[in-house]
Tab-separated table of C-alpha atoms in Angstrom:
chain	number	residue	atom	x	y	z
A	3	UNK	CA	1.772	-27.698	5.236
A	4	UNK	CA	4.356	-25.918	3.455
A	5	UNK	CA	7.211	-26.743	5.825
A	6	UNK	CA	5.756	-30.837	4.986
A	7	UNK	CA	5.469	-30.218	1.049
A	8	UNK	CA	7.693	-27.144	-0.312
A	9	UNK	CA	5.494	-25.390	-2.809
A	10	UNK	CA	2.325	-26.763	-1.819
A	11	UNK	CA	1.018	-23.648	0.470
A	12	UNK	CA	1.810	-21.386	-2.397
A	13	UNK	CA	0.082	-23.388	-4.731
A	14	UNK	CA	-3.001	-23.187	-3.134
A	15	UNK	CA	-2.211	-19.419	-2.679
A	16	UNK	CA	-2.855	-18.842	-6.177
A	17	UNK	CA	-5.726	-21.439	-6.336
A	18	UNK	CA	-7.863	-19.123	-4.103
A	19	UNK	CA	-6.261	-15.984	-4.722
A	20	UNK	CA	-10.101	-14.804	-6.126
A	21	UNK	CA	-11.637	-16.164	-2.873
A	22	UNK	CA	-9.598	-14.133	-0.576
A	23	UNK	CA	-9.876	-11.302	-2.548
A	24	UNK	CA	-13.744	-11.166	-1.999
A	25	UNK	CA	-13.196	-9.780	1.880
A	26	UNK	CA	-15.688	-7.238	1.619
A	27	UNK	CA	-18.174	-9.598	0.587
A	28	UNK	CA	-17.404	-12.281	3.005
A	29	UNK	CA	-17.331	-9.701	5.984
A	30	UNK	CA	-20.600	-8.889	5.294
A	31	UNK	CA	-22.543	-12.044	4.770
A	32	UNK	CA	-20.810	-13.299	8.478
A	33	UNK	CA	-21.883	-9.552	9.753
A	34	UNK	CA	-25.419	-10.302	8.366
A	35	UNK	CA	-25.797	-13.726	9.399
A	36	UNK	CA	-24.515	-13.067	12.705
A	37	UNK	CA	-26.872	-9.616	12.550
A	38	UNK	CA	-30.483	-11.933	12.307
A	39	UNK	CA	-29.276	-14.133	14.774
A	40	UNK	CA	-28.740	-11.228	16.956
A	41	UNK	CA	-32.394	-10.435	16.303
A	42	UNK	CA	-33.629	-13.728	16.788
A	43	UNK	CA	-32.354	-13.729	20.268
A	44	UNK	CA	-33.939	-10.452	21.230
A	45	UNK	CA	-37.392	-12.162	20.266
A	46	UNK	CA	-37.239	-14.945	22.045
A	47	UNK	CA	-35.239	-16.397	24.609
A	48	UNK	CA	-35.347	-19.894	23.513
A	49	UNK	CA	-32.357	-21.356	21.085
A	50	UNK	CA	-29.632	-19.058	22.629
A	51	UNK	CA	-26.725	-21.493	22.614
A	52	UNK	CA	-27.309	-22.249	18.944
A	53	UNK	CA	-27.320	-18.767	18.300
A	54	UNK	CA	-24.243	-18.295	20.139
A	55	UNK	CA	-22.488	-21.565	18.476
A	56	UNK	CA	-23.509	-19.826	15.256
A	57	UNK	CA	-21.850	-16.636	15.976
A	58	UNK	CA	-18.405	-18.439	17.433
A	59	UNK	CA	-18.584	-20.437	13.797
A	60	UNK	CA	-19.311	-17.777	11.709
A	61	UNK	CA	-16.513	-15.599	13.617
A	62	UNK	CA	-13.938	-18.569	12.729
A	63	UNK	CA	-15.207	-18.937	8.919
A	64	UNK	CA	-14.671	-15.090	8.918
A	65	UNK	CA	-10.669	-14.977	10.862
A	66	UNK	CA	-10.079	-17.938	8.386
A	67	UNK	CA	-10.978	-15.888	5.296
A	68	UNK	CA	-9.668	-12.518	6.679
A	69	UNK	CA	-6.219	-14.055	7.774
A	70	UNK	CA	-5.816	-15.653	4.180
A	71	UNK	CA	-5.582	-18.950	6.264
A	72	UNK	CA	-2.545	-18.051	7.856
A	73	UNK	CA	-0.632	-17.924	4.262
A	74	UNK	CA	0.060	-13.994	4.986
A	75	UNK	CA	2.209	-14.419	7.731
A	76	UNK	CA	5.540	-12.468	7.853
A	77	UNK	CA	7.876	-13.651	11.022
A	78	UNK	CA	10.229	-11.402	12.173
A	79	UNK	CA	9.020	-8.158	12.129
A	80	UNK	CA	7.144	-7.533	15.440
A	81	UNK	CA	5.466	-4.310	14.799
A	82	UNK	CA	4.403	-5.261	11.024
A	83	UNK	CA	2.672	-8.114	12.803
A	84	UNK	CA	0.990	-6.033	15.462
A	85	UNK	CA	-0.475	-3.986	12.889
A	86	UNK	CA	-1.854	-6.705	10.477
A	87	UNK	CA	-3.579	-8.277	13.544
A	88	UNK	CA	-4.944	-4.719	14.532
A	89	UNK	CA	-6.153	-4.082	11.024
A	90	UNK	CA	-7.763	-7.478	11.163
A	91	UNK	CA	-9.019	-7.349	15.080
A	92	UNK	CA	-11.403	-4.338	14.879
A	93	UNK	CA	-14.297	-6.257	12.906
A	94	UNK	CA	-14.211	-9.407	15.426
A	95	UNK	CA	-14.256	-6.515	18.592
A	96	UNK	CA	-17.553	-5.657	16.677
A	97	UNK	CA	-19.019	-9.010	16.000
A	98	UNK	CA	-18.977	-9.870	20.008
A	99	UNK	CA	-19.771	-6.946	21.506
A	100	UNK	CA	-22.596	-5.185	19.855
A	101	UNK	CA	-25.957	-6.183	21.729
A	102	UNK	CA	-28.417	-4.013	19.641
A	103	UNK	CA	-29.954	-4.781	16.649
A	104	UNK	CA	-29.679	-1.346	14.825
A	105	UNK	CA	-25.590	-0.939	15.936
A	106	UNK	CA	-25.502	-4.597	14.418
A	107	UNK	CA	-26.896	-3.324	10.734
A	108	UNK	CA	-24.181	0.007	10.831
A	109	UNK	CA	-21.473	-2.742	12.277
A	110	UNK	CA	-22.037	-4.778	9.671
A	111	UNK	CA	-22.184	-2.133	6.386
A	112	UNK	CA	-19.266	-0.408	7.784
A	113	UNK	CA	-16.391	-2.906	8.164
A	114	UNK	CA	-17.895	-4.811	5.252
A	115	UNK	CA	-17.611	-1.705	3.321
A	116	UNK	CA	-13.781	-1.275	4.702
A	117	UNK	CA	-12.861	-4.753	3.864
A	118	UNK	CA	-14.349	-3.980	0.376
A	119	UNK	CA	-10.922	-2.452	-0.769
A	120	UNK	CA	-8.961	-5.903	-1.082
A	121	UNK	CA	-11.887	-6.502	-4.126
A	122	UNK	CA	-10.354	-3.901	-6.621
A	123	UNK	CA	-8.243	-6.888	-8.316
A	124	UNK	CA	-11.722	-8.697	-9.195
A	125	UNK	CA	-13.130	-4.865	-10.385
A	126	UNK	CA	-10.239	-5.351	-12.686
A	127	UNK	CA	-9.975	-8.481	-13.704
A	128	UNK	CA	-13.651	-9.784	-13.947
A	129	UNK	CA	-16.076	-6.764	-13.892
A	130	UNK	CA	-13.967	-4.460	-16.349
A	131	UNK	CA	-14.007	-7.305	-19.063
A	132	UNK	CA	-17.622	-7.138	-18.681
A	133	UNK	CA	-18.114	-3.885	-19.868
A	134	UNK	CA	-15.376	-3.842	-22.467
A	135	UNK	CA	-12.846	-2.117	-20.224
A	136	UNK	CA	-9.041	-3.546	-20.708
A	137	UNK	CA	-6.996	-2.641	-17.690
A	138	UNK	CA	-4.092	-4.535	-16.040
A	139	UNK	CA	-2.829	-5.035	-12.423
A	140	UNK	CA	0.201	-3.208	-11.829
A	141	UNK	CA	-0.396	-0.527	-14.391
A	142	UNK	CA	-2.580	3.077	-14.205
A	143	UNK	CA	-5.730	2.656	-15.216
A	144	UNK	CA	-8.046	5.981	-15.158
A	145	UNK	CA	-10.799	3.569	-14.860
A	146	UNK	CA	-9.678	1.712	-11.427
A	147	UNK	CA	-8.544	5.286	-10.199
A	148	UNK	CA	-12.460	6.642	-10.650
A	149	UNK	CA	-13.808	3.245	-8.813
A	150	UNK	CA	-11.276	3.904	-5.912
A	151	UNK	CA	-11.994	7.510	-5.545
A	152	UNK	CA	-15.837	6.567	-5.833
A	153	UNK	CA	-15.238	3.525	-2.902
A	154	UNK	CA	-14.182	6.342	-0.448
A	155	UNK	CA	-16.611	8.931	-1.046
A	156	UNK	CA	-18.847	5.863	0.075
A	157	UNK	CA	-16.321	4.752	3.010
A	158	UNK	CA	-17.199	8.480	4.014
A	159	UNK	CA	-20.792	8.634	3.556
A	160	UNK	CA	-21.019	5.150	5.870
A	161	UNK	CA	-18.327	6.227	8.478
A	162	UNK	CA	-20.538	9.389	9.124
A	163	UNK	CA	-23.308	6.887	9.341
A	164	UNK	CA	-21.414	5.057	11.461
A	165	UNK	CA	-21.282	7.736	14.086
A	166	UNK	CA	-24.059	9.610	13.607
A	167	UNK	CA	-26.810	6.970	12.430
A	168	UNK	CA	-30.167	6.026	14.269
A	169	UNK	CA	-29.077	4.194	17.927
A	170	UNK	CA	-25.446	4.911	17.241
A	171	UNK	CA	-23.480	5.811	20.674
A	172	UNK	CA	-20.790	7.973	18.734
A	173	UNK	CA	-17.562	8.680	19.946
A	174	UNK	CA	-16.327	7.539	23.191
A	175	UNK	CA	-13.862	5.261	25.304
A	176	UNK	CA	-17.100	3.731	27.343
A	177	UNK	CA	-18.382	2.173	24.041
A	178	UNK	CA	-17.251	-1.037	21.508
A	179	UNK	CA	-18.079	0.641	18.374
A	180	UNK	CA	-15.178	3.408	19.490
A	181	UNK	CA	-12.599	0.910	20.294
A	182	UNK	CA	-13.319	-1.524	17.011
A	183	UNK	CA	-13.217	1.560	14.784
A	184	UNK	CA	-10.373	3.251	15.969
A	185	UNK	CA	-8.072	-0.083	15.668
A	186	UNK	CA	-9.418	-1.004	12.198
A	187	UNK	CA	-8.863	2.423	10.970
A	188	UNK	CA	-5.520	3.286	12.448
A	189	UNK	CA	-3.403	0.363	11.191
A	190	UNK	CA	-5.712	0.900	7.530
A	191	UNK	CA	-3.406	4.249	7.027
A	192	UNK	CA	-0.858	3.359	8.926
A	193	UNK	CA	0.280	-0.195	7.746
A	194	UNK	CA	2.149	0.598	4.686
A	195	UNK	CA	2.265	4.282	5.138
A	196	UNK	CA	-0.803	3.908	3.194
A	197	UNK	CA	-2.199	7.474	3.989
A	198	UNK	CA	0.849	9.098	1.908
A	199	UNK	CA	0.966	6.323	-0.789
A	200	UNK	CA	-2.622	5.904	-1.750
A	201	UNK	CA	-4.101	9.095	-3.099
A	202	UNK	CA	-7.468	8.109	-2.683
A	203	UNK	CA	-6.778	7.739	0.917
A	204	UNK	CA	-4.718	11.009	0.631
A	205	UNK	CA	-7.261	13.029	-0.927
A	206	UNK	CA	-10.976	11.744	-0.178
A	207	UNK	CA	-10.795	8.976	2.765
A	208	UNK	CA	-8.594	10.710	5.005
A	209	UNK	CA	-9.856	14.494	4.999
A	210	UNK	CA	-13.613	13.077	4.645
A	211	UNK	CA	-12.890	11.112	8.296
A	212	UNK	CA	-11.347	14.243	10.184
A	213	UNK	CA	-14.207	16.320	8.670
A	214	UNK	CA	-16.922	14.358	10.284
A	215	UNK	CA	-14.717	13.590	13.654
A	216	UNK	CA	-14.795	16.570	13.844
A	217	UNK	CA	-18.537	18.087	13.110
A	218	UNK	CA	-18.841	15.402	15.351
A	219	UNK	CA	-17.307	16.537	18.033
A	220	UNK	CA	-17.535	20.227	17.725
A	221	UNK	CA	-20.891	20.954	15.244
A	222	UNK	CA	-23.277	18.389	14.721
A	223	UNK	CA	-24.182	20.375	11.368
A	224	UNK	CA	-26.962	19.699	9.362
A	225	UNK	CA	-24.646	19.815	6.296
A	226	UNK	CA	-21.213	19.980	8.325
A	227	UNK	CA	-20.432	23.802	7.167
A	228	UNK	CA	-18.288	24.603	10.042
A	229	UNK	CA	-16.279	21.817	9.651
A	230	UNK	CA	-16.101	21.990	5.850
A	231	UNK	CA	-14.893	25.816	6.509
A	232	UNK	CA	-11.869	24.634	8.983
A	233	UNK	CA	-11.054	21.771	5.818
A	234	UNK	CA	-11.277	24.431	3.089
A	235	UNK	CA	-9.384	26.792	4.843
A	236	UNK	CA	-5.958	24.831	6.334
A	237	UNK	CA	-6.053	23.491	2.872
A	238	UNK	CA	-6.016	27.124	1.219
A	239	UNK	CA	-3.183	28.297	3.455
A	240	UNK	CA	-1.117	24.941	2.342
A	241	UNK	CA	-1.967	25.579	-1.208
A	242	UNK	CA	-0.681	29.206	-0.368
A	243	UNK	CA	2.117	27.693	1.359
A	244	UNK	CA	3.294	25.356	-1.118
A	245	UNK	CA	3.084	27.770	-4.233
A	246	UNK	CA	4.728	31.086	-3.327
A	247	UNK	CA	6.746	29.534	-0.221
A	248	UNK	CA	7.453	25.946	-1.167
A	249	UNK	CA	10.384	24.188	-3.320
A	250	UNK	CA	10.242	21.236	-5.834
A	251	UNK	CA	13.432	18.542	-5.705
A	252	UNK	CA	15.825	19.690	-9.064
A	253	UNK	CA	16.817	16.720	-10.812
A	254	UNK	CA	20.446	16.759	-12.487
A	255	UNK	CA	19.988	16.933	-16.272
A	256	UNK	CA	21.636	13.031	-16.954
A	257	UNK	CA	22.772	10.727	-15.269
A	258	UNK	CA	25.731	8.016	-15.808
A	259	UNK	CA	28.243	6.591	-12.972
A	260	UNK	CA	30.688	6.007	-15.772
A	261	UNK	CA	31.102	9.213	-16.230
A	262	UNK	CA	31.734	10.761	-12.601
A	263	UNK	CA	34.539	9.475	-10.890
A	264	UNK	CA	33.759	11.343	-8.350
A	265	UNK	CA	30.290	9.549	-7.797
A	266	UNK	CA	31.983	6.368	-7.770
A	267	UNK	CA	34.570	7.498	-4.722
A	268	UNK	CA	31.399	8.375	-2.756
A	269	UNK	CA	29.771	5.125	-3.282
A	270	UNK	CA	32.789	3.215	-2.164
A	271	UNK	CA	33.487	4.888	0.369
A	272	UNK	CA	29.681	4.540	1.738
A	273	UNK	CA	29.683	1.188	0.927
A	274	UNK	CA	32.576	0.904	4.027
A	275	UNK	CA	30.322	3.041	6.316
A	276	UNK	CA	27.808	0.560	5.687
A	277	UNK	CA	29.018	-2.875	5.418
A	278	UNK	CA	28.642	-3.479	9.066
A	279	UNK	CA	25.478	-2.420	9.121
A	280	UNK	CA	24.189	-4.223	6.480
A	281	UNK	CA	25.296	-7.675	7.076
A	282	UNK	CA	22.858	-7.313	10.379
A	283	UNK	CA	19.892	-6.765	8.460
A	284	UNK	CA	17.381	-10.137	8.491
A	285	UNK	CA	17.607	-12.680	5.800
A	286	UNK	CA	16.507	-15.573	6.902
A	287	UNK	CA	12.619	-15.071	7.313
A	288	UNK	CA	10.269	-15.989	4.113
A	289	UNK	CA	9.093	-12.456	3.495
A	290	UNK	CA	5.331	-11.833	2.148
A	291	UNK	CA	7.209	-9.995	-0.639
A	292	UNK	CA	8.391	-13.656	-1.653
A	293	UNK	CA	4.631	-15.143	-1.570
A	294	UNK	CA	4.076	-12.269	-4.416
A	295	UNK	CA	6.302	-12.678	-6.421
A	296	UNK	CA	6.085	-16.552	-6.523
A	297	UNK	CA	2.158	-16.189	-7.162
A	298	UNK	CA	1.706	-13.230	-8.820
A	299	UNK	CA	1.472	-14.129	-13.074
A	300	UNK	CA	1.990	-12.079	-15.919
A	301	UNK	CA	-0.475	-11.065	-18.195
A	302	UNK	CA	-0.630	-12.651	-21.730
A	303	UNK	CA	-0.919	-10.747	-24.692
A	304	UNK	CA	-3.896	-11.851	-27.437
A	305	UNK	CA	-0.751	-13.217	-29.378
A	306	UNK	CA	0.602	-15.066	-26.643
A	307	UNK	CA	-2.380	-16.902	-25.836
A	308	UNK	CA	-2.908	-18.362	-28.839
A	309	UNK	CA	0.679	-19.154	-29.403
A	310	UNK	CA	-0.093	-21.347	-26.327
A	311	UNK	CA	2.846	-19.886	-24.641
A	312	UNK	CA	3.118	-20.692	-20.368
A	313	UNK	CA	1.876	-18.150	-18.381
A	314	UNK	CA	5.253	-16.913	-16.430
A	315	UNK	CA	5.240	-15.922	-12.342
A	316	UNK	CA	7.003	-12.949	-11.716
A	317	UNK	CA	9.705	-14.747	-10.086
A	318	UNK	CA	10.444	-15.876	-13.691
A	319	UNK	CA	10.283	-13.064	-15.644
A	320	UNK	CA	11.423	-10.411	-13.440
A	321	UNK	CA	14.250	-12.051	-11.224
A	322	UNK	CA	16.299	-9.038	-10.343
A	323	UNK	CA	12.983	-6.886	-9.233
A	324	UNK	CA	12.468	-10.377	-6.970
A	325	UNK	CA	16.038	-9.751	-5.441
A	326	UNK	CA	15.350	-6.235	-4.887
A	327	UNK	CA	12.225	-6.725	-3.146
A	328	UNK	CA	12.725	-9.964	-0.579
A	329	UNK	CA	15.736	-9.986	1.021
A	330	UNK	CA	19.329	-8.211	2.276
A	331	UNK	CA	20.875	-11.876	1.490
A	332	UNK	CA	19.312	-11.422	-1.933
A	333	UNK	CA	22.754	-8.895	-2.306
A	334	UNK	CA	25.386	-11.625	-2.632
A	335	UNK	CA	23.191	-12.981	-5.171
A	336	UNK	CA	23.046	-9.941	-7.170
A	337	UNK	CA	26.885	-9.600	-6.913
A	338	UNK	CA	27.960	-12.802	-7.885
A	339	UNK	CA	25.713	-11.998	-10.777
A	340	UNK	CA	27.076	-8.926	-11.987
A	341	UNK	CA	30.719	-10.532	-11.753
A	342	UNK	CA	29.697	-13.114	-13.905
A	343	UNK	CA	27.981	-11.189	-16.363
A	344	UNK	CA	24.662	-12.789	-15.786
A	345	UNK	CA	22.687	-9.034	-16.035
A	346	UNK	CA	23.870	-5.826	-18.030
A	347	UNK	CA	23.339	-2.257	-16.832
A	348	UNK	CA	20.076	-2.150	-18.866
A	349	UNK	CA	18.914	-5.327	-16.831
A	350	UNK	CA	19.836	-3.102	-13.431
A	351	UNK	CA	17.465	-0.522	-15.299
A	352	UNK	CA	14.518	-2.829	-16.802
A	353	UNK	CA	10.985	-1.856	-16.226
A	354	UNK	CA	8.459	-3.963	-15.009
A	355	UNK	CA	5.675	-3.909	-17.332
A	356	UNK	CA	3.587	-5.716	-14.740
A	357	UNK	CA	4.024	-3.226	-11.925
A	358	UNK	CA	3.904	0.244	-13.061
A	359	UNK	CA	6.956	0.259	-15.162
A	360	UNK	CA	9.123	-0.013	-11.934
A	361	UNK	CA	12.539	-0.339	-11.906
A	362	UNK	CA	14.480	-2.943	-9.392
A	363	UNK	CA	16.122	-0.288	-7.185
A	364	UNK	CA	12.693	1.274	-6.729
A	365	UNK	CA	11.735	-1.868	-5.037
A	366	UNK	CA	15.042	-2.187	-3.094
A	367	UNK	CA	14.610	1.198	-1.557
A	368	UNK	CA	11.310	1.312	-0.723
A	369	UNK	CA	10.853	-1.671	1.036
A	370	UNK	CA	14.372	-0.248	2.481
A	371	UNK	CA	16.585	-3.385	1.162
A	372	UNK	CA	19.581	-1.316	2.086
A	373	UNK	CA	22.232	-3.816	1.373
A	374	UNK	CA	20.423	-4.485	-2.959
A	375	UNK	CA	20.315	-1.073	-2.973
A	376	UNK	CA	24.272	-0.369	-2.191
A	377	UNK	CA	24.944	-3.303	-4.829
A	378	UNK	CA	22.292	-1.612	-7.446
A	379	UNK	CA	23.680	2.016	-7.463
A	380	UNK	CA	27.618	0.418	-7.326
A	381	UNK	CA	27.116	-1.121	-10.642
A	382	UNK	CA	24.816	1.432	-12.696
A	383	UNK	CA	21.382	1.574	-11.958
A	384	UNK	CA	19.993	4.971	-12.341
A	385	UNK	CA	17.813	6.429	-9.473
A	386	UNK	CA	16.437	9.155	-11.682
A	387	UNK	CA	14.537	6.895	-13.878
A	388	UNK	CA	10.777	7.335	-12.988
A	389	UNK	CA	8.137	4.234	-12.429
A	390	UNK	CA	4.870	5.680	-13.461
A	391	UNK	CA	1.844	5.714	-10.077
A	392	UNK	CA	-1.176	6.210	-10.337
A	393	UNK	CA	-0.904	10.007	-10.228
A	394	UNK	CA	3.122	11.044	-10.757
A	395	UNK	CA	6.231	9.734	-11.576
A	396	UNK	CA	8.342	8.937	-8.907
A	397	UNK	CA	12.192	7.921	-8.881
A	398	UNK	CA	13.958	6.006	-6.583
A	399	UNK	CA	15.524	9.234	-5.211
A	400	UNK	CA	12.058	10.558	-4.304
A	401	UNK	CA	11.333	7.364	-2.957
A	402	UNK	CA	14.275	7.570	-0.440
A	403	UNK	CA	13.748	10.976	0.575
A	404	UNK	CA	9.875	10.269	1.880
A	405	UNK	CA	11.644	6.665	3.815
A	406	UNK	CA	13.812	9.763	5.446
A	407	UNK	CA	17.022	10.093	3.455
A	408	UNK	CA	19.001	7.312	5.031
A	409	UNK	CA	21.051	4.122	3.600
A	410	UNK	CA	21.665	1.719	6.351
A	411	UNK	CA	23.465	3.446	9.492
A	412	UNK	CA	24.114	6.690	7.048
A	413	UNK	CA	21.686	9.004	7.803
A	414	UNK	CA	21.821	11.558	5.170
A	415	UNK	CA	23.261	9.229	2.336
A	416	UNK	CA	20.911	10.465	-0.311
A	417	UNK	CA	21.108	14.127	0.020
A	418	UNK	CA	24.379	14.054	-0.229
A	419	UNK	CA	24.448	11.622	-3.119
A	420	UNK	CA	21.843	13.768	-4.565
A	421	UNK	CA	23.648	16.685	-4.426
A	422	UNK	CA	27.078	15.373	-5.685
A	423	UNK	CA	24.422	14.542	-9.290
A	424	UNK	CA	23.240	18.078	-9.226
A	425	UNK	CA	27.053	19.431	-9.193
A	426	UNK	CA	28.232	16.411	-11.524
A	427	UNK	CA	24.805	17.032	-14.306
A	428	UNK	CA	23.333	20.870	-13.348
A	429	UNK	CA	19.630	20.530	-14.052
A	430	UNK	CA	18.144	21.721	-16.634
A	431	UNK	CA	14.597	22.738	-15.192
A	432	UNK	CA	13.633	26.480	-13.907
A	433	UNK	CA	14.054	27.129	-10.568
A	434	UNK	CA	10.588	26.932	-8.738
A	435	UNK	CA	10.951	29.987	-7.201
A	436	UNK	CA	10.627	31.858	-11.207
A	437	UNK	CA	7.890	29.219	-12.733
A	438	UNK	CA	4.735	31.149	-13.489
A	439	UNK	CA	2.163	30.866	-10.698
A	440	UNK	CA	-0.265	28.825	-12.742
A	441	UNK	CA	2.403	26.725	-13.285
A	442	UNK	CA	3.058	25.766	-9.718
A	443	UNK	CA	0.006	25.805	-8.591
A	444	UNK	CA	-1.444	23.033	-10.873
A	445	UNK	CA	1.319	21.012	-9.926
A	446	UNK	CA	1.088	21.446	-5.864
A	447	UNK	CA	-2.838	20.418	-6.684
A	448	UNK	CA	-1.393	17.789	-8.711
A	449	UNK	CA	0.818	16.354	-6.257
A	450	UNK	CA	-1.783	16.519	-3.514
């Protein structure tokens, strides 16, 4: 369709953005559905076949929805793919092979619940209205974080269910419910790095799961107090750890590459180490990065509204963020740009209101665009500039150090470009090591 009509698939993108968005919800009426049919067929052996036609139709209603239709599809990257599918796969292994009634009804709460998480946009954007609460996509809202950690004490509360419930085979490699769970979950924290980047995952989900896998295995605890001991205790020795043992990333006290010429040697010369490299990188795949930006609106102030101004796509309003973000051919662009004075240092350094106050070189090094990111720190952009999350404040610099330090076939770029800033601006901060305990301590709990 959108290889027939340009533009059409991504209009309807945005036409049924809300639909797709109601996973959860969707999961779990084809679960249920599928569930009393599943009863039905125990009672009576009569009307099998249009039980099982029901189940085959609801299954294909259900890979429609869960699949966006097909509209999320990313070609060219092989293991992204493989994950996607896996994080989709695990309910369907569910659906067919569950036979009794009472493993249908924990089936179907459980990867409901799970699929649940792609609903926080409607939380935002239709139940927060509601009740008088004005929060926007993109930036931190105290609100969304408390519904998020709240969604996986429940994700918790129904895996332990999940293993332990009424009928419920548990753990093994002989049973369905091990296989379907262990695919769904594994590509959940893994697709994105999502158990580092989402602190709900971080702090509730993940330690919640190993804490029942492993009263599971090991206790079967009325109220788990073995395995809460093993928790509480690894995470006292990392607290330990971490406060009279651990180190915090300095950060030089300003930074401007007008100033260093030194700076500027380094990048130049870098920028020869790379150039091979990066002219291998993929461009000519439409990236799901590009679907965002060329659905995702901006939010209209009161004024704006009744101004009657057009609502503006991201594409529109934040161009150079959209370069950073979908593409290593996106760096010509950006060059040609800067040589005709199209975009000022500033413009290199603009935040985007609409996504956490983010900068374009945050984009370009996170989602590793190696070659925007060369261009972006050759003409200006500062790395040290923070984009607000939903619990710190993270620069591009930290950014780069968790995707491993590297810049295209230069493994240790950063710290080396990160310590040339330190010498070139000392910081200003105290040294960890002399901060008052207190001190460091509320910030390792902080971070966690």
């Amino acid at each position: 369709m959108h290889v027939l009509e340009p533009g059409r698939a991504l209009e309807l993108f945005r036409q049924i953005q809300a639909f797709l968005a109601e996973h959860g919800f969707d999961a779990r009426i084809s679960a249920f559905l599928a569930e009393h049919g599943l009863a039905q067929a125990c009672d009576q052996e009569t009307g099998r076949l249009c039980v099982l036609v029901s189940k085959y139709l609801l299954q294909m209603f259900l890979a429609l929805v869960l699949w966006d239709f097909g509209m999320q599809f990313q070609p060219g990257n092989w293991l992204m793919i493989a994950m996607y599918n896996t994080h989709h796969v695990g309910v369907f292994i569910a659906l067919q092979f569950r036979n009794e009634v009472e493993q249908a009804f924990q089936d179907s709460c459980f990867f409901a619940w799970l699929w649940a998480i792609h609903s926080f946009g409607l939380v935002l954007e239709v139940f927060f209205p509601l009740i008088g609460i004005r929060a926007k996509e993109g930036r931190h809202s105290y609100e969304l974080d408390f519904v998020k950690h709240l969604y996986s004490m429940v994700t918790v509360r129904q895996f332990y269910l999940y293993l332990n419930g009424h009928g419920q085979p548990g753990l093994a490699c002989d049973n369905y419910q091990s296989w379907a769970l262990g695919i769904m979950i594994a590509s959940r924290y893994l697709l994105h790095d999502n158990w580092r980047h989402r602190e709900f995952f971080r702090r509730i989900e993940i330690p919640g799961f190993c804490i029942v896998c492993v009263d599971h295995f090991f206790g079967c605890d009325v109220y788990m107090h073995r395995a809460f001991g093993l928790f509480f205790g690894l995470l006292f020795t990392y607290i330990t750890h971490a406060v009279f043992f651990g180190n915090v990333r300095s950060m030089p006290a300003n930074y401007d590459l007008e100033e260093s010429s030194k700076l500027q040697r380094f990048l130049e010369q870098e920028a020869e180490k790379t150039g091979d490299h990066l002219e291998k990188l993929p461009t000519d795949y439409l990236s799901f990065m590009v679907q965002w930006f060329e659905t995702k609106t901006c939010k209209q102030s009161k004024l704006e509204r009744a101004e009657g101004k057009p609502v503006q796509l991201w594409k529109e309003k934040w161009p150079l963020h959209c370069l950073a973000a979908t593409g290593a051919k996106n760096a010509i662009t950006l060059s040609k740009m800067l040589e005709d004075r199209a975009v000022t240092t500033a413009d290199l350094n603009a935040q985007m209101t609409d996504w956490h106050n983010s900068a374009p070189l945050q984009w370009s090094v996170n989602l590793r665009n190696h070659a925007v990111t060369l261009v972006l720190l050759q003409n200006g952009a500062n790395p040290y500039q923070s984009a607000t999350s939903a619990s710190s404040a993270k620069t591009a610099v930290d950014l780069a150090f968790a995707k491993g330090g590297g810049l295209g076939n230069c493994r240790n770029f950063w710290s080396r470009f990160h310590a040339l800033c330190l010498e070139e601006w000392p910081p200003l901060d105290v040294p960890w090591g002399e901060r008052p305990v207190h001190v460091r301590f509320l910030q390792v709990v902080k971070a966690f």
